[in-house]
XYZ file of C-alpha atoms in Angstrom:
514
model
C 48.811 -6.510 -0.835
C 47.959 -9.119 1.972
C 45.086 -10.378 2.764
C 43.288 -9.166 5.705
C 41.985 -12.138 8.583
C 38.437 -12.694 7.870
C 36.097 -11.786 11.224
C 33.778 -14.151 12.722
C 29.764 -13.743 12.517
C 29.664 -11.786 15.659
C 32.668 -10.343 16.500
C 33.643 -9.577 19.899
C 34.438 -5.880 20.332
C 37.786 -6.061 20.624
C 37.443 -8.386 17.532
C 36.206 -4.646 16.078
C 38.948 -2.727 17.494
C 41.377 -4.473 15.728
C 39.401 -4.664 12.519
C 38.747 -0.961 12.725
C 42.755 -0.358 13.069
C 44.222 -2.686 10.591
C 41.168 -1.249 8.200
C 42.897 -0.084 5.321
C 40.449 2.690 4.178
C 42.593 5.380 3.686
C 43.939 3.528 0.310
C 40.434 4.876 -1.229
C 39.378 7.635 1.474
C 40.404 10.570 3.362
C 40.798 11.662 6.363
C 37.843 14.095 7.247
C 37.915 17.540 8.840
C 36.482 18.320 12.483
C 34.598 21.495 12.034
C 33.282 23.576 14.512
C 30.007 25.741 13.581
C 30.767 28.835 15.075
C 27.043 30.100 14.683
C 25.209 27.975 15.842
C 28.035 27.155 18.260
C 26.243 31.110 20.788
C 23.361 29.604 19.127
C 22.634 26.612 21.377
C 25.159 27.450 24.329
C 27.047 24.399 23.804
C 30.491 23.722 20.967
C 29.384 21.648 18.241
C 31.437 20.195 15.968
C 30.949 19.105 12.707
C 32.789 15.832 10.733
C 33.013 16.663 7.717
C 32.546 12.957 5.832
C 30.965 14.976 2.180
C 34.883 15.205 1.777
C 35.498 12.227 0.122
C 35.844 11.277 -2.970
C 32.255 9.743 -3.434
C 31.384 12.339 -0.816
C 29.959 10.499 1.802
C 30.450 7.909 4.233
C 30.350 4.765 2.704
C 33.383 5.125 0.889
C 35.354 3.852 4.303
C 33.228 0.448 4.898
C 32.917 -0.879 0.845
C 36.938 -0.692 0.664
C 37.139 -2.074 4.268
C 35.518 -4.995 2.880
C 36.003 -5.542 -0.265
C 39.983 -5.111 0.327
C 39.305 -8.371 2.795
C 38.140 -10.322 -0.002
C 40.271 -13.220 -1.227
C 42.041 -12.970 -4.613
C 39.626 -15.901 -6.377
C 36.763 -13.334 -4.968
C 38.358 -10.142 -6.145
C 39.034 -11.808 -9.568
C 35.009 -12.652 -10.027
C 33.979 -9.352 -9.608
C 31.517 -7.347 -7.367
C 28.506 -6.519 -6.885
C 25.820 -4.816 -5.043
C 22.506 -2.701 -4.923
C 21.843 0.850 -4.434
C 20.628 3.957 -6.337
C 22.693 6.123 -3.412
C 25.802 6.755 -2.254
C 26.658 3.576 -1.502
C 26.730 2.099 -4.691
C 29.532 5.058 -5.480
C 31.634 4.012 -2.713
C 31.591 0.225 -4.608
C 32.556 1.232 -7.534
C 34.875 3.455 -6.817
C 36.550 1.247 -4.254
C 36.453 -1.549 -6.802
C 38.449 0.315 -9.296
C 40.642 1.581 -6.855
C 41.499 -1.739 -6.395
C 41.724 -3.051 -10.330
C 38.409 -4.980 -9.751
C 35.131 -5.398 -11.597
C 31.698 -3.622 -10.050
C 28.340 -4.489 -10.872
C 26.049 -2.156 -9.107
C 22.101 -2.524 -9.783
C 19.952 0.239 -9.514
C 15.974 0.817 -9.705
C 14.688 1.842 -13.466
C 13.476 4.928 -11.559
C 16.879 6.429 -10.374
C 17.997 9.615 -10.704
C 20.776 10.469 -13.791
C 22.977 11.897 -11.233
C 23.641 8.995 -9.354
C 23.711 6.484 -12.550
C 26.262 8.786 -13.944
C 27.946 9.238 -10.675
C 28.159 5.215 -10.506
C 29.686 5.000 -14.214
C 31.780 8.054 -13.213
C 33.513 5.648 -10.999
C 34.365 2.955 -12.880
C 31.956 0.740 -11.624
C 28.521 -0.737 -14.106
C 25.077 1.124 -13.478
C 22.184 -1.685 -14.341
C 19.148 -0.654 -14.234
C 16.442 -2.977 -12.596
C 13.249 -3.233 -10.965
C 10.822 -0.450 -9.713
C 12.307 -0.083 -5.938
C 15.504 -0.592 -4.224
C 14.134 -4.892 -3.186
C 13.534 -5.864 -6.609
C 17.109 -4.152 -7.114
C 19.366 -6.615 -4.549
C 16.694 -8.810 -5.107
C 18.311 -8.636 -8.941
C 22.113 -8.415 -7.781
C 22.033 -10.968 -5.356
C 20.461 -13.375 -8.958
C 23.470 -12.405 -10.160
C 26.167 -12.481 -8.091
C 25.006 -16.313 -7.449
C 25.059 -16.132 -11.049
C 28.207 -15.538 -12.202
C 29.862 -16.063 -8.506
C 29.892 -12.655 -7.531
C 30.512 -10.708 -4.010
C 27.136 -9.646 -2.789
C 28.614 -6.125 -1.300
C 26.178 -5.312 2.051
C 25.648 -1.606 2.313
C 25.561 -2.182 5.785
C 24.895 -5.610 6.970
C 28.350 -7.569 7.029
C 31.469 -6.927 10.249
C 33.748 -5.835 7.376
C 31.604 -2.646 6.912
C 30.855 -1.820 9.765
C 34.218 -1.726 10.522
C 35.285 0.500 7.787
C 33.291 2.984 8.952
C 34.598 2.600 12.745
C 37.271 3.910 11.635
C 35.598 7.532 11.488
C 35.526 7.044 15.381
C 39.183 6.643 15.095
C 39.312 9.669 13.221
C 37.426 11.456 15.969
C 38.922 10.600 18.601
C 42.487 11.878 17.220
C 41.181 14.769 16.282
C 38.617 15.977 19.958
C 39.724 13.642 22.591
C 37.708 15.772 24.841
C 34.112 15.093 23.491
C 31.030 14.269 25.233
C 28.716 12.832 23.396
C 28.551 11.816 19.070
C 25.503 11.709 17.713
C 25.635 9.556 14.360
C 22.673 9.149 11.863
C 21.018 5.923 11.236
C 19.564 3.986 8.032
C 20.679 0.309 7.950
C 23.023 0.765 11.483
C 26.392 0.555 10.040
C 27.703 3.498 10.696
C 25.948 4.202 14.693
C 27.498 0.161 14.958
C 30.862 0.885 13.732
C 31.558 3.977 15.599
C 29.819 3.061 19.048
C 31.539 -0.107 19.182
C 34.805 1.331 17.834
C 34.359 4.672 20.903
C 33.155 1.748 23.878
C 36.338 -0.441 23.119
C 38.098 3.003 23.999
C 37.085 5.814 25.412
C 32.902 4.808 26.935
C 32.342 8.136 29.235
C 31.448 9.664 25.043
C 28.189 8.937 24.707
C 26.532 7.800 21.546
C 23.202 8.476 20.811
C 21.553 7.463 16.808
C 19.484 10.312 15.237
C 16.594 8.649 12.642
C 14.132 10.469 10.211
C 10.614 9.751 12.001
C 9.129 8.105 9.325
C 12.184 5.713 8.714
C 12.796 4.828 12.217
C 13.826 0.665 12.040
C 16.472 0.605 14.684
C 13.702 2.727 17.406
C 11.152 -0.175 16.703
C 13.798 -3.266 16.666
C 14.349 -1.819 20.004
C 10.916 -1.100 21.584
C 10.246 -5.102 20.008
C 13.599 -6.649 21.250
C 15.024 -7.689 17.552
C 14.751 -6.066 14.132
C 11.490 -5.828 12.518
C 9.875 -4.534 9.249
C 8.392 -1.231 9.199
C 5.094 -1.490 7.980
C 6.352 2.082 5.529
C 8.938 4.343 4.753
C 9.412 7.821 4.355
C 11.575 8.956 1.306
C 12.695 12.278 1.787
C 15.655 11.466 3.757
C 16.644 8.577 1.470
C 19.830 7.966 2.738
C 19.023 6.249 5.160
C 15.002 4.789 4.159
C 15.700 1.518 5.596
C 12.633 -0.775 6.426
C 14.927 -3.068 8.382
C 17.669 -2.754 10.998
C 20.387 -5.345 9.910
C 20.964 -8.071 12.426
C 24.537 -7.742 13.162
C 23.868 -3.590 12.968
C 21.086 -4.329 15.297
C 23.648 -6.602 17.933
C 26.700 -4.330 18.257
C 23.460 -1.300 18.409
C 21.582 -2.682 21.699
C 24.830 -3.388 23.258
C 26.661 -0.186 22.990
C 24.595 2.718 22.379
C 23.655 5.395 24.744
C 20.768 6.703 23.107
C 18.632 7.482 20.592
C 16.025 10.174 19.200
C 13.801 10.372 16.421
C 12.872 14.031 14.249
C 10.437 14.641 11.194
C 11.070 16.151 7.980
C 11.332 20.275 8.532
C 13.523 19.856 11.719
C 16.025 17.958 8.850
C 15.333 20.995 6.190
C 16.015 22.936 9.514
C 19.481 21.557 10.669
C 20.092 21.659 6.529
C 19.909 25.204 6.084
C 22.542 25.457 9.448
C 25.040 23.328 7.915
C 24.624 26.054 5.094
C 25.046 29.109 7.408
C 27.469 28.005 9.474
C 29.788 26.356 7.785
C 28.569 26.442 3.468
C 28.305 22.933 3.238
C 25.653 22.107 1.141
C 24.223 18.333 3.333
C 21.614 15.945 1.294
C 18.914 15.251 3.817
C 20.257 12.340 5.728
C 23.596 13.795 5.952
C 22.071 16.498 8.198
C 19.937 14.481 10.362
C 22.465 13.468 13.201
C 22.533 17.800 12.910
C 18.589 17.642 13.392
C 18.827 14.875 16.217
C 21.351 16.935 18.615
C 19.586 20.615 18.312
C 16.283 17.896 19.598
C 18.514 16.012 22.590
C 19.990 19.369 23.322
C 16.390 21.200 24.186
C 15.242 17.902 25.447
C 17.978 17.672 28.125
C 18.708 21.034 28.543
C 22.279 19.967 28.344
C 25.055 23.212 28.129
C 28.487 24.185 27.984
C 29.418 20.007 26.704
C 31.718 19.484 23.332
C 28.818 17.299 21.538
C 30.573 16.512 17.490
C 27.575 15.121 14.222
C 27.861 13.058 11.325
C 27.618 15.751 8.322
C 27.251 12.286 6.397
C 26.003 12.948 2.480
C 26.333 15.797 0.711
C 24.872 14.211 -2.513
C 21.410 15.812 -2.539
C 19.977 16.272 -6.051
C 19.990 19.718 -6.715
C 16.398 20.236 -7.689
C 15.363 18.889 -3.944
C 16.468 22.214 -2.539
C 13.620 24.155 -3.525
C 12.170 21.383 -0.985
C 14.237 22.302 1.822
C 14.431 26.007 1.521
C 10.267 26.142 1.812
C 10.263 23.806 5.714
C 13.450 24.770 7.114
C 11.475 28.090 8.537
C 8.687 25.405 9.852
C 11.855 23.164 11.121
C 12.868 26.019 13.072
C 9.874 27.254 14.342
C 10.293 30.551 12.746
C 7.174 29.937 11.320
C 3.219 29.650 11.519
C 0.657 28.388 9.768
C -2.863 29.105 10.405
C -5.999 28.998 9.210
C -8.263 31.660 10.173
C -12.221 32.250 9.774
C -12.452 36.725 9.054
C -15.234 38.413 8.041
C -15.965 39.044 4.485
C -16.062 42.557 4.649
C -13.747 45.708 3.525
C -10.964 46.063 6.177
C -10.776 42.711 7.776
C -7.333 42.024 6.106
C -5.953 44.953 8.112
C -7.826 44.725 11.613
C -5.528 41.365 11.574
C -2.670 42.855 10.774
C -3.012 45.307 12.739
C -3.970 42.334 15.752
C -1.139 40.503 14.808
C 1.107 43.843 15.949
C 3.716 44.310 14.047
C 4.564 40.642 12.967
C 5.819 40.065 9.173
C 2.911 38.057 7.268
C 5.072 35.602 4.909
C 2.159 34.158 3.053
C -1.673 34.953 2.876
C -3.936 32.321 0.265
C -7.481 33.569 -0.380
C -10.776 33.057 -2.620
C -13.789 34.349 -2.433
C -16.216 31.408 -0.771
C -19.779 33.148 0.783
C -21.120 36.624 1.973
C -20.555 36.031 5.221
C -17.326 34.693 5.712
C -13.749 34.332 4.624
C -11.381 31.708 5.924
C -7.869 32.500 5.244
C -4.529 30.148 4.282
C -2.432 32.632 5.758
C 1.792 32.355 7.293
C 3.426 34.122 9.714
C 7.170 34.263 11.067
C 8.122 33.992 14.830
C 11.267 35.365 16.425
C 10.610 32.981 19.330
C 9.585 29.845 18.467
C 6.359 27.153 19.689
C 6.148 30.211 22.775
C 5.110 32.761 20.360
C 3.578 30.680 18.220
C 1.087 29.892 20.476
C 0.487 33.374 22.089
C -0.288 34.898 18.722
C -3.076 31.791 18.700
C -4.631 33.303 21.676
C -4.241 36.505 20.482
C -6.666 35.752 17.750
C -8.686 33.177 19.566
C -9.014 36.912 22.105
C -9.368 39.158 19.429
C -13.388 36.490 18.333
C -11.003 34.924 14.862
C -11.489 31.473 14.512
C -8.610 30.205 14.232
C -6.890 26.776 13.618
C -2.576 25.941 14.069
C -1.793 23.714 10.464
C 2.072 24.839 11.327
C 1.739 20.697 12.245
C -0.226 19.589 9.276
C 1.577 17.656 6.727
C -1.245 17.926 4.093
C -1.328 21.668 4.268
C 2.026 22.331 3.972
C 2.384 20.318 0.675
C -0.105 21.035 -1.502
C -3.074 22.973 0.449
C -1.116 25.880 0.642
C -0.877 25.943 -3.357
C -4.188 25.218 -4.055
C -6.285 27.229 -1.556
C -9.752 28.770 -2.803
C -10.324 25.607 -5.397
C -13.819 24.589 -4.216
C -16.274 22.679 -5.923
C -19.538 24.320 -7.663
C -21.916 21.658 -6.496
C -21.843 19.298 -2.953
C -19.896 16.551 -3.755
C -19.275 12.685 -1.869
C -15.516 12.830 -2.044
C -13.109 10.946 -0.739
C -9.621 12.488 -0.310
C -6.657 10.528 -0.562
C -2.108 11.089 0.326
C -0.249 9.225 -2.490
C 3.764 8.540 -3.199
C 4.366 7.837 -6.877
C 7.441 6.307 -7.951
C 9.305 9.497 -10.269
C 9.281 6.774 -13.193
C 8.168 7.257 -16.628
C 4.118 5.514 -16.900
C 3.425 6.453 -13.037
C 0.939 9.054 -13.333
C -0.354 6.628 -16.702
C -0.918 3.435 -14.897
C -2.684 5.787 -11.926
C -5.065 7.023 -13.672
C -5.767 3.937 -15.853
C -6.121 1.613 -12.672
C -8.154 4.676 -11.032
C -9.002 7.186 -12.900
C -10.886 5.491 -15.503
C -13.680 3.572 -13.079
C -14.264 6.979 -10.373
C -14.207 10.360 -11.314
C -11.396 12.455 -9.988
C -12.729 15.475 -7.982
C -9.004 17.046 -6.755
C -5.568 16.273 -8.471
C -2.807 18.298 -7.343
C 1.187 17.113 -7.831
C 4.406 19.043 -7.158
C 7.443 17.692 -7.822
C 10.589 18.625 -5.443
C 12.931 17.127 -7.178
C 13.597 13.203 -5.742
C 13.087 10.143 -6.648
C 8.985 10.108 -5.595
C 6.169 12.361 -5.967
C 3.494 13.361 -3.778
C 0.584 13.189 -4.984
C -2.807 14.458 -3.744
C -6.503 13.051 -5.273
C -10.318 12.944 -4.245
C -12.753 10.501 -5.631
C -16.164 11.003 -5.885
C -17.046 7.511 -3.456
C -18.946 6.759 -0.710
C -17.717 5.551 2.364
C -17.654 2.481 1.380
C -16.926 1.255 -2.011
C -14.624 -2.629 -1.966
C -14.213 -2.386 -5.091
C -11.969 1.343 -4.571
C -10.472 -0.199 -1.872
C -9.431 -3.341 -3.768
C -7.692 -0.454 -6.823
C -5.641 1.270 -4.563
C -4.161 -2.356 -2.913
C -3.669 -3.426 -7.225
C -1.756 0.432 -7.799
C 1.000 -1.331 -5.497
C 2.106 2.750 -4.048
C 1.989 4.127 -0.467
C -1.886 6.263 0.366
C -3.253 6.975 3.088
C -7.022 8.761 3.470
C -6.684 12.156 4.037
C -10.770 12.934 4.040
C -11.095 14.084 7.728
C -7.681 16.731 7.638
C -8.954 19.750 8.758
C -7.225 21.997 5.859
C -9.052 20.248 3.276
C -12.126 20.991 5.130
C -11.620 24.503 5.455
C -10.023 25.267 2.312
C -10.872 22.401 -0.650
C -14.042 20.305 0.168
C -17.581 21.061 -0.704
């Protein structure tokens, strides 16, 4: 195959169009279906179409960009081989692309990467090299190896040829349905959004292209607000496929110029979208793969869109099976089909019966209670909703008028993640304690490091961890502390885990505090 003409550092829209048209991605990738979602189309009053990138050989769109760049290398570069850093879909895209082209590939992956992902890279012919505690350390090692051995580093998103490869998806969309009104695209580093937007705006600029980000990793929105790429202070890892701290420079330039709008969604909305995809087309999307649908649903509601043809990209399906438990628990909240409430009721016989009678036949999905004192009981209760947020407000008003003290915990992350499993665990004596949430790497020694750094200096008065099958763990821990202990803050910094002070959280105060 002839070598393709390299693109300049900042190609024009016309140059990108030519690069997309010439990208040889179909030597490895497939034209994926554009499928109508019948149930959600009827529910939302629009024609909803899903671009099934989960049908690619690597189960994600990343193959397109990886192959476009690697195929465009010159013969000397191909002879030396390629290297990248990734714990996810890009790793598999590079491994398969290089194997198809008869090129050596080295994939640097963080030590804590799940076995299923390491095995997938090896199955596609790549050499997996485990290094570092996180992506940044793995990337630094990959760049070092590239310099030492003459490998070409294949970036996951911020390269013109990678962007052009992702743009082939937009070309297929136009061939499959030229009457689209809007296209919703997930954003991590911005390669897919940039490729789709630049192609669409060259050919059919009347089609709106809307970026969707996870609220806890919205690096594009932060860059748009600042006018240039910026580092996020922290990134949520639930939708790990889009967990990027800083948007790419070239991807930002294109997104700023060509995108029509941007919307962010939370984890519960993503879980609801995972369920929608399964219910409608029997696809099992990874969280980042369902991100665009979650954003589309929110955007339709915000802008009261009716009767349009709307496409979204199911960007990947490399989901860890055990992670589906978390999705299953949270999807009802994401669809606003469940309310979580803290309700104070009299500690008397028949109180629970009277409480349920006041709910008027609504289904109770969860009820957590433990005796605390002779006068009042505080219950953690879930209630099934049929009419969403409107019904939730009706229930709050109904309970208030019925004389119950009630607090809505439906949007309280700590209540949903930890407290619901711990209700009733109060200390037997008053404690001076502070509560913190942590994100642990799911790696051998993570808990031991925590205990050695903090547990030998301060008494741990509460601890809760529950595995959700992801590459990180969420931990809730309380320590016997005064309000001002500088040494504790120093040890927290030395630990190096993301943390938040949750001492004033209402669900903690209701159910767990002394």
